[in-house]
Coordinates of N, CA and C in Angstrom, one line a residue:
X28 N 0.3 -17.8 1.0 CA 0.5 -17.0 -0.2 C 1.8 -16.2 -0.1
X29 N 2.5 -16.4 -1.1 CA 3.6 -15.8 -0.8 C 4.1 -13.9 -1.5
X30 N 2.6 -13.7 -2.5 CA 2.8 -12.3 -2.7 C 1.8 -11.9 -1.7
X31 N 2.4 -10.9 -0.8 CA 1.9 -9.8 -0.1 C 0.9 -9.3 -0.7
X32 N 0.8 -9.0 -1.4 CA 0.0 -8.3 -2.7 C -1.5 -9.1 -3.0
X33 N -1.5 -10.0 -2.5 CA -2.6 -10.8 -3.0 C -2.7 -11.7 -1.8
X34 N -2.7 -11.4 -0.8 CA -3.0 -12.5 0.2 C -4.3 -13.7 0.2
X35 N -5.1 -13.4 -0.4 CA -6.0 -14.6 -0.9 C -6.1 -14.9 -2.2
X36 N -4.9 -14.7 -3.2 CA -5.0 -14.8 -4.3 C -5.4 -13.7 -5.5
X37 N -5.2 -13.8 -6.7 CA -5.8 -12.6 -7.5 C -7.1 -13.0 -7.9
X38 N -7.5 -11.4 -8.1 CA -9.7 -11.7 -8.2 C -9.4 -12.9 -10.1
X39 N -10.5 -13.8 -9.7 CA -10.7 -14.6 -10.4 C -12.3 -14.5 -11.2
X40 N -12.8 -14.0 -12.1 CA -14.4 -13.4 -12.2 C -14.9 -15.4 -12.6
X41 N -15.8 -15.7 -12.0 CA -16.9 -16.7 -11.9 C -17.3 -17.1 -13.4
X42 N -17.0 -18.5 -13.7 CA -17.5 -18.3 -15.5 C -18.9 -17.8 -15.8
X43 N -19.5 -18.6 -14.3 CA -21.1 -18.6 -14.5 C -21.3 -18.4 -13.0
X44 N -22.6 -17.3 -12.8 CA -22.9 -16.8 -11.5 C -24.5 -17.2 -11.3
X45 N -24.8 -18.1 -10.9 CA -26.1 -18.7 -10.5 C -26.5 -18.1 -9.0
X46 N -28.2 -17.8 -8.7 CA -28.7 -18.0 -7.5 C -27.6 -18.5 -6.4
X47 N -27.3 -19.4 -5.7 CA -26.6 -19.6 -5.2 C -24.8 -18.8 -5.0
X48 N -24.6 -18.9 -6.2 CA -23.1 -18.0 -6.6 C -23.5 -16.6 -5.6
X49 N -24.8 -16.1 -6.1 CA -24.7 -14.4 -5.5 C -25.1 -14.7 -4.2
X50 N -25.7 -15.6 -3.7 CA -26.0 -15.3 -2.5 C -24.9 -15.6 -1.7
X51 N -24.1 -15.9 -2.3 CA -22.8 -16.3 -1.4 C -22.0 -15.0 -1.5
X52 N -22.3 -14.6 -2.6 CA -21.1 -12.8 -2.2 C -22.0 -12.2 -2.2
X53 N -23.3 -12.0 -1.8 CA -23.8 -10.9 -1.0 C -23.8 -11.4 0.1
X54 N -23.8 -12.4 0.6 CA -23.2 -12.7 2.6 C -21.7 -12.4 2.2
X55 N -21.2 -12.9 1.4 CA -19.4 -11.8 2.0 C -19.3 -10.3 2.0
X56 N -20.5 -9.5 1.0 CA -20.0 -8.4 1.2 C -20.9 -8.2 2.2
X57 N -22.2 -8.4 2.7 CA -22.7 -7.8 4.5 C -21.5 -8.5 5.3
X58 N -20.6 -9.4 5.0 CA -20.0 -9.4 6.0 C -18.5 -8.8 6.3
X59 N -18.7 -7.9 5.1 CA -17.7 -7.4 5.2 C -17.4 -6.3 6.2
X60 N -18.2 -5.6 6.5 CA -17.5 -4.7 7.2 C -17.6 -4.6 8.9
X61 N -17.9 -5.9 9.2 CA -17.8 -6.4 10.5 C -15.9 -7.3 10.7
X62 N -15.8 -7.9 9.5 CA -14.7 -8.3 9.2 C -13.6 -7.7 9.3
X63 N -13.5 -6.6 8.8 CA -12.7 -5.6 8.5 C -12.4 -4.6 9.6
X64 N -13.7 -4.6 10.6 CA -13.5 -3.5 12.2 C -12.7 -5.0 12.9
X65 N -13.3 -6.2 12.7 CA -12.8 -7.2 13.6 C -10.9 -7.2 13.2
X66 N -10.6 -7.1 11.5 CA -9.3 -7.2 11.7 C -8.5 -6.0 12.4
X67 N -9.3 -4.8 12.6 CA -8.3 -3.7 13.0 C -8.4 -3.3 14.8
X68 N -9.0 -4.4 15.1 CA -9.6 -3.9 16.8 C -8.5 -4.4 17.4
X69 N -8.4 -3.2 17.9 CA -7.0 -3.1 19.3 C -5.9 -2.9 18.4
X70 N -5.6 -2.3 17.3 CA -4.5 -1.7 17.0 C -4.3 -0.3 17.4
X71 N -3.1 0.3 18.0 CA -3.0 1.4 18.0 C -2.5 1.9 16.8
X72 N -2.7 3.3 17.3 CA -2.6 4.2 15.9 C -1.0 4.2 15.3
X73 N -0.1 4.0 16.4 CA 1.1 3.9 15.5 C 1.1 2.3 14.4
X74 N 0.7 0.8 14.8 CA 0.5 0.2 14.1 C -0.4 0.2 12.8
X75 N -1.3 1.8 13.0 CA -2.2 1.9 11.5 C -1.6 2.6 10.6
X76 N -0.3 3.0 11.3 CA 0.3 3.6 10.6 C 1.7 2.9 9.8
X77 N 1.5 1.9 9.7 CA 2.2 0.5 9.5 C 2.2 0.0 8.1
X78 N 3.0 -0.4 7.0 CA 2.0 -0.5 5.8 C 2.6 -2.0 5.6
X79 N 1.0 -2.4 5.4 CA 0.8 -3.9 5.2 C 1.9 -4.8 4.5
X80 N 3.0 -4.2 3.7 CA 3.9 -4.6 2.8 C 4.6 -3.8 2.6
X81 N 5.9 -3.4 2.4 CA 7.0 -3.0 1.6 C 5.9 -2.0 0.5
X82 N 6.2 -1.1 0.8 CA 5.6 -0.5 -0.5 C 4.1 0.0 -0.4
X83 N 3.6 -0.5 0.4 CA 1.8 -0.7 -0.1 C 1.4 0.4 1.1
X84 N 0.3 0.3 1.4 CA -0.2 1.4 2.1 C -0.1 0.7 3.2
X85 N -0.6 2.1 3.9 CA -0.5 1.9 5.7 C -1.8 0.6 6.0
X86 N -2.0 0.4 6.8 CA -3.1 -0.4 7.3 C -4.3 0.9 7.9
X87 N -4.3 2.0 7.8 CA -5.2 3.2 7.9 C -5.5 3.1 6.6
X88 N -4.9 2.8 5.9 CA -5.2 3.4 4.3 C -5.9 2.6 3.7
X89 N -5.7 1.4 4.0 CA -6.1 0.3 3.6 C -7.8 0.0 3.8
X90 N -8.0 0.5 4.8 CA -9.6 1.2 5.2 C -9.9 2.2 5.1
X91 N -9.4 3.2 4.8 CA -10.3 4.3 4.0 C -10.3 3.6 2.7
X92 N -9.0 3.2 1.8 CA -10.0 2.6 0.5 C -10.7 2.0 0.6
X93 N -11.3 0.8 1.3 CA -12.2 0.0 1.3 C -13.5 0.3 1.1
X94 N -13.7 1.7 2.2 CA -14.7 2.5 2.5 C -14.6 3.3 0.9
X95 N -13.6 4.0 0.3 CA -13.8 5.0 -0.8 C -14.5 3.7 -1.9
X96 N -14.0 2.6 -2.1 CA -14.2 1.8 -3.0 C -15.3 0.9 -3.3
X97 N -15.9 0.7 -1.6 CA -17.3 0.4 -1.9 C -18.6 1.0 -2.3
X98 N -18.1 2.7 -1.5 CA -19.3 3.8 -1.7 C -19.0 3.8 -3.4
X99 N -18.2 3.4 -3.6 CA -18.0 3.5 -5.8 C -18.8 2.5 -6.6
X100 N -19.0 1.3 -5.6 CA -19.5 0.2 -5.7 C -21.2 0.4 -5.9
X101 N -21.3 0.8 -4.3 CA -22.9 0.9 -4.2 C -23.1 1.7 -5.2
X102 N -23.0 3.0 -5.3 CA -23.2 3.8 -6.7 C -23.6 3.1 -8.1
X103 N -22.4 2.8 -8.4 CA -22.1 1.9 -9.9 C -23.2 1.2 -10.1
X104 N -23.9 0.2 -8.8 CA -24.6 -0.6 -8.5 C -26.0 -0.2 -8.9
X105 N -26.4 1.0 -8.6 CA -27.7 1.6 -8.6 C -27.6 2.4 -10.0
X106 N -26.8 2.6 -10.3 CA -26.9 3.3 -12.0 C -26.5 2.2 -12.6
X107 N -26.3 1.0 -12.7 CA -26.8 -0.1 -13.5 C -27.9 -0.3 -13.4
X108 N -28.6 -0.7 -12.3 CA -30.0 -0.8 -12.1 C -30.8 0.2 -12.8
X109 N -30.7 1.3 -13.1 CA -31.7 2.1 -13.1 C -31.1 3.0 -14.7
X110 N -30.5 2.8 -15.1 CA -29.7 2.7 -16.4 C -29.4 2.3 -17.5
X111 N -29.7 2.1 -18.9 CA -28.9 1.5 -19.7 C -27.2 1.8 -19.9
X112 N -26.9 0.3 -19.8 CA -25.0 0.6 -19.6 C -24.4 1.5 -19.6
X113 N -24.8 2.3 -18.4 CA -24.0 3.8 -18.4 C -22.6 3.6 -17.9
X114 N -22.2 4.5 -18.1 CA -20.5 4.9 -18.8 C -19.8 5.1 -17.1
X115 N -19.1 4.0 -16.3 CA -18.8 4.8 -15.3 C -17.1 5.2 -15.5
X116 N -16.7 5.7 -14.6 CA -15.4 6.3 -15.0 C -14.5 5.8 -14.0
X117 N -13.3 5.6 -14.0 CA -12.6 4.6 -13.1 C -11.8 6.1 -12.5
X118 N -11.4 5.6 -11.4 CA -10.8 6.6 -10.4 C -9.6 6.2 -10.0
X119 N -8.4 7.2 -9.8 CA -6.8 6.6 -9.4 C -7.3 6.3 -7.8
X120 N -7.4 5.5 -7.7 CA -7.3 4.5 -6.1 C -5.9 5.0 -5.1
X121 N -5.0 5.1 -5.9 CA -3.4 5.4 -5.3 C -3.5 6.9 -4.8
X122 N -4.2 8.1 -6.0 CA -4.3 9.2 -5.5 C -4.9 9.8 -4.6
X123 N -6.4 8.7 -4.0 CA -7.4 8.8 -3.6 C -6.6 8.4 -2.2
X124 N -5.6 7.1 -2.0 CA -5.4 7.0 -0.7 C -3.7 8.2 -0.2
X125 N -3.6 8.4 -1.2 CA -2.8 9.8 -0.8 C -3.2 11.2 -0.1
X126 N -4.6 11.0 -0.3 CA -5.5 12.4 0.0 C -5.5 12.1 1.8
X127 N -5.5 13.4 2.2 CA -5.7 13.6 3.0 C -6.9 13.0 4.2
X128 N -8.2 12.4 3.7 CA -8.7 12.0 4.4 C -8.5 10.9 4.8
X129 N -7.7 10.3 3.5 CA -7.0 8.8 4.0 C -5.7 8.4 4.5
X130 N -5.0 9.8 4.7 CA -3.7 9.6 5.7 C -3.8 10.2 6.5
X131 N -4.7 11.0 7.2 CA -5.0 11.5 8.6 C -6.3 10.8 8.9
X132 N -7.5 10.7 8.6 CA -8.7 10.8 9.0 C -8.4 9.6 10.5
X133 N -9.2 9.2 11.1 CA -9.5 7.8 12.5 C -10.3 7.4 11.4
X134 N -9.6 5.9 11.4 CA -10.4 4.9 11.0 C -11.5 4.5 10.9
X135 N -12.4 5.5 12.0 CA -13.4 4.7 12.9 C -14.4 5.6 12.0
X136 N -14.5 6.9 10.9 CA -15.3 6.9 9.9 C -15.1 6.2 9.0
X137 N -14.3 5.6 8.6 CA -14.6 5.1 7.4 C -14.8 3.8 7.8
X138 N -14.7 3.1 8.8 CA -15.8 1.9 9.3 C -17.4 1.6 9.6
X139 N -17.4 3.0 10.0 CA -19.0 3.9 10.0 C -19.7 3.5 8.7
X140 N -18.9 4.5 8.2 CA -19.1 4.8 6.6 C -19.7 3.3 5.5
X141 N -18.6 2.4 6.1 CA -18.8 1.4 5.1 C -19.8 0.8 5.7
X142 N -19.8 0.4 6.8 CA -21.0 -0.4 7.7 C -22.6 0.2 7.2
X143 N -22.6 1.6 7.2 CA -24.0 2.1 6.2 C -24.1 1.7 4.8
X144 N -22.7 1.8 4.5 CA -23.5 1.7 3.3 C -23.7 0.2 2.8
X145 N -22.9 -0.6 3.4 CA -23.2 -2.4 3.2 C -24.7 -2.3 3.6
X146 N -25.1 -1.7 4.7 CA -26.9 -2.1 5.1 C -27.3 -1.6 3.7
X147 N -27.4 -0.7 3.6 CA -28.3 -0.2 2.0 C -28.0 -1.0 0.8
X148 N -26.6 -1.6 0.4 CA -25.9 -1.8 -0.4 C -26.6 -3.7 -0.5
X149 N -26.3 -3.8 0.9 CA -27.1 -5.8 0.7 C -28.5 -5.5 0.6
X150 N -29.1 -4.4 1.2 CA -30.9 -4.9 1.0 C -30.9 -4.5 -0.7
X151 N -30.3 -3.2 -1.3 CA -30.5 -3.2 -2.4 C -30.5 -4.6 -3.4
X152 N -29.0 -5.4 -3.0 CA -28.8 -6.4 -3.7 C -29.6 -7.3 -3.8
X153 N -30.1 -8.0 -2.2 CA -30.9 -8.4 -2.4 C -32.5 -8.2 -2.9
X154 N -33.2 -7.1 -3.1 CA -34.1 -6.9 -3.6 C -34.1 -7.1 -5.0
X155 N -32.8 -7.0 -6.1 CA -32.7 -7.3 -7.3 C -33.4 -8.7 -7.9
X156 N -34.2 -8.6 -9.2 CA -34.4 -10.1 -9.6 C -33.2 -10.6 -10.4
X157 N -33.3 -12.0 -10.6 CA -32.3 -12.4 -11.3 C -31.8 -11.7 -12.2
X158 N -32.8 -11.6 -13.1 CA -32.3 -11.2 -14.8 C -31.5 -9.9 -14.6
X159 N -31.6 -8.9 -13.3 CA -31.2 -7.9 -13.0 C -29.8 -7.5 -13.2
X160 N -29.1 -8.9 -12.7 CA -27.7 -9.2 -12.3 C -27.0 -9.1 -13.9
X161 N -27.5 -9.3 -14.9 CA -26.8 -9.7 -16.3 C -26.8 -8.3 -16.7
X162 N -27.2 -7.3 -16.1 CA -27.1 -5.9 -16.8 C -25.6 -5.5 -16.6
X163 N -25.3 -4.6 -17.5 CA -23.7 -4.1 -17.2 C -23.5 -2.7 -17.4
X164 N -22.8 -2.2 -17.1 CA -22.3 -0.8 -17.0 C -21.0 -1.1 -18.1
X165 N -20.5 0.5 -18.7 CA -19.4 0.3 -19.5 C -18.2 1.3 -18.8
X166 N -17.0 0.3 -18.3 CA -16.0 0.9 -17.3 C -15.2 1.8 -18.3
X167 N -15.0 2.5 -17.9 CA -13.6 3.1 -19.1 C -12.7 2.7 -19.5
X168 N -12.3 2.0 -18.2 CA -11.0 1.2 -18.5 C -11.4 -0.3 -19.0
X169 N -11.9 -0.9 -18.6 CA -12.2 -2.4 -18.3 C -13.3 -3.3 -19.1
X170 N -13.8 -1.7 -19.8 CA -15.5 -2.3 -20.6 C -16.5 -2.8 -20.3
X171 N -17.3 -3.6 -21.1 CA -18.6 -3.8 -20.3 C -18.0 -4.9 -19.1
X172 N -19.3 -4.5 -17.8 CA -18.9 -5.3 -16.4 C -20.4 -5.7 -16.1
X173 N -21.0 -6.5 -16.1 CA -22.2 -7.1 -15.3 C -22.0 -7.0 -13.8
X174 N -23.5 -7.1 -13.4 CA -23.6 -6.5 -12.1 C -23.0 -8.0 -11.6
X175 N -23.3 -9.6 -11.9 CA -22.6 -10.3 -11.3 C -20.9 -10.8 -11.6
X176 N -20.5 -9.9 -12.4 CA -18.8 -9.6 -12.3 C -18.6 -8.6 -10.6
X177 N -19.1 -8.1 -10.6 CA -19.3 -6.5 -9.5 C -19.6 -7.0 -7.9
X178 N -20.6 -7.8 -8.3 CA -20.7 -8.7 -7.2 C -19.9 -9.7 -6.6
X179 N -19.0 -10.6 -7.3 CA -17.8 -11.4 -7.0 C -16.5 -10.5 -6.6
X180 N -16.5 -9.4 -7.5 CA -15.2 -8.7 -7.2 C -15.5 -8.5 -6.3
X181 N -16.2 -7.8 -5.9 CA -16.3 -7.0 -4.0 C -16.5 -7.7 -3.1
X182 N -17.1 -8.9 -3.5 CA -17.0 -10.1 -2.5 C -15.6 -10.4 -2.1
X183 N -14.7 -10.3 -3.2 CA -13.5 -11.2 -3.0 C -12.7 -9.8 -2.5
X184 N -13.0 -8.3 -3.0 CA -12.4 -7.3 -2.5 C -12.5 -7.2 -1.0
X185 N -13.6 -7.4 -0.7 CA -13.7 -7.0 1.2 C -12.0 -7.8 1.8
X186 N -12.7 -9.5 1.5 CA -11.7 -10.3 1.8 C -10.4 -10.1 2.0
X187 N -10.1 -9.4 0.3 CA -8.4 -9.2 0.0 C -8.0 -8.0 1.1
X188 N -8.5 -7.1 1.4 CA -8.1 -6.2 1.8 C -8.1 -6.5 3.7
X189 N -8.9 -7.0 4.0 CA -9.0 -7.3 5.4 C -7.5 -8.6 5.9
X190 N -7.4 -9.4 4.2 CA -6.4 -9.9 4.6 C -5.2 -9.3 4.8
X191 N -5.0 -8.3 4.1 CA -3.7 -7.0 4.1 C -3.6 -6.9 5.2
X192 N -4.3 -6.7 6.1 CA -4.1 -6.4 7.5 C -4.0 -7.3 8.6
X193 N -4.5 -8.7 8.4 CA -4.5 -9.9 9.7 C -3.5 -10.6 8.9
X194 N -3.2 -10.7 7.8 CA -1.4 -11.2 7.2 C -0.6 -10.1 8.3
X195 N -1.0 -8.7 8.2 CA 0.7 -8.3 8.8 C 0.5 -8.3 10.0
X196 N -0.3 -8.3 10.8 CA -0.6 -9.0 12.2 C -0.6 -10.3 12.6
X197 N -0.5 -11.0 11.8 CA 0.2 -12.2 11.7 C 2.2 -12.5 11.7
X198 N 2.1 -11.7 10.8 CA 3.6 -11.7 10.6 C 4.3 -11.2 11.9
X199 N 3.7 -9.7 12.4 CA 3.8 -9.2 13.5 C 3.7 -9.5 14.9
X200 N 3.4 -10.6 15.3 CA 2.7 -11.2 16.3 C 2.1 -9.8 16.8
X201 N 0.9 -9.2 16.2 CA 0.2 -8.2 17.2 C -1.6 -9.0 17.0

């Protein structure tokens, strides 16, 4: 892939998400955040302070959003469930990894962090019945989103963002 920006490509939403479809991005998102400790193990802190691309965040940053973006996930996730299409509100992602917990914090909470909340976040999923998945939430920005739109994106988010970091350790021979 030749944009940095998209190392596995841009999110593509599923025309149609069948049994099968979800069970395959609820094993990418539990597997996400084993993924994501495995692409950053044995970096030191000056390389997390590295940013994946020209421009883009550090490779620190790039796992605290993960962690900020999923805990927004699981949320969204459970007030669909428990909800008629409530209203969520979309968050500057850029200002969030400017904040201070995501340009100082150790990495090693927000790996924490995400690794809990994927346990809670896949038994919830999986406990859902089918018909559950077709409910939607109304984004502010983006409008109505069904829980199996939510589910492929995050499947495909874990991925993208874990590639940000084993692309530039690739490029880097580290």
């Amino acid at each position: 892939m030749d944009d940095l920006r998209y190392p596995i490509g841009r999110f593509e939403a599923p025309v149609r998400c069948g049994a099968e479809d979800r069970a395959a991005f609820i094993t990418q998102i539990d597997e996400a955040p084993a993924r994501l400790r495995e692409a950053v193990s044995g970096l030191s802190p000056e390389q997390l302070r590295e940013p994946y691309r020209d421009g883009g965040w550090t490779l620190a940053q790039v796992v605290h959003h993960v962690a900020d973006s999923h805990v927004n996930a699981y949320v969204r996730s459970k007030l669909t469930a428990t909800a008629d299409n409530p209203l969520i509100t979309a968050y500057d992602e850029t200002r969030w990894a400017a904040l201070p917990d995501a340009t100082s914090a150790d990495i090693e909470v927000s790996l924490r962090l995400l690794g809990a909340i994927h346990v809670r976040w896949v038994a919830f999923l999986r406990g859902l019945a089918a018909a559950q998945f077709d409910r939607t939430f109304q984004h502010s920005e983006l409008g109505p989103v069904s829980l199996n739109r939510m589910l492929a994106l995050y499947a495909w988010h874990g991925r993208h963002h874990t590639a940000h970091i084993t692309g530039l350790r690739q490029r880097r021979g580290w």
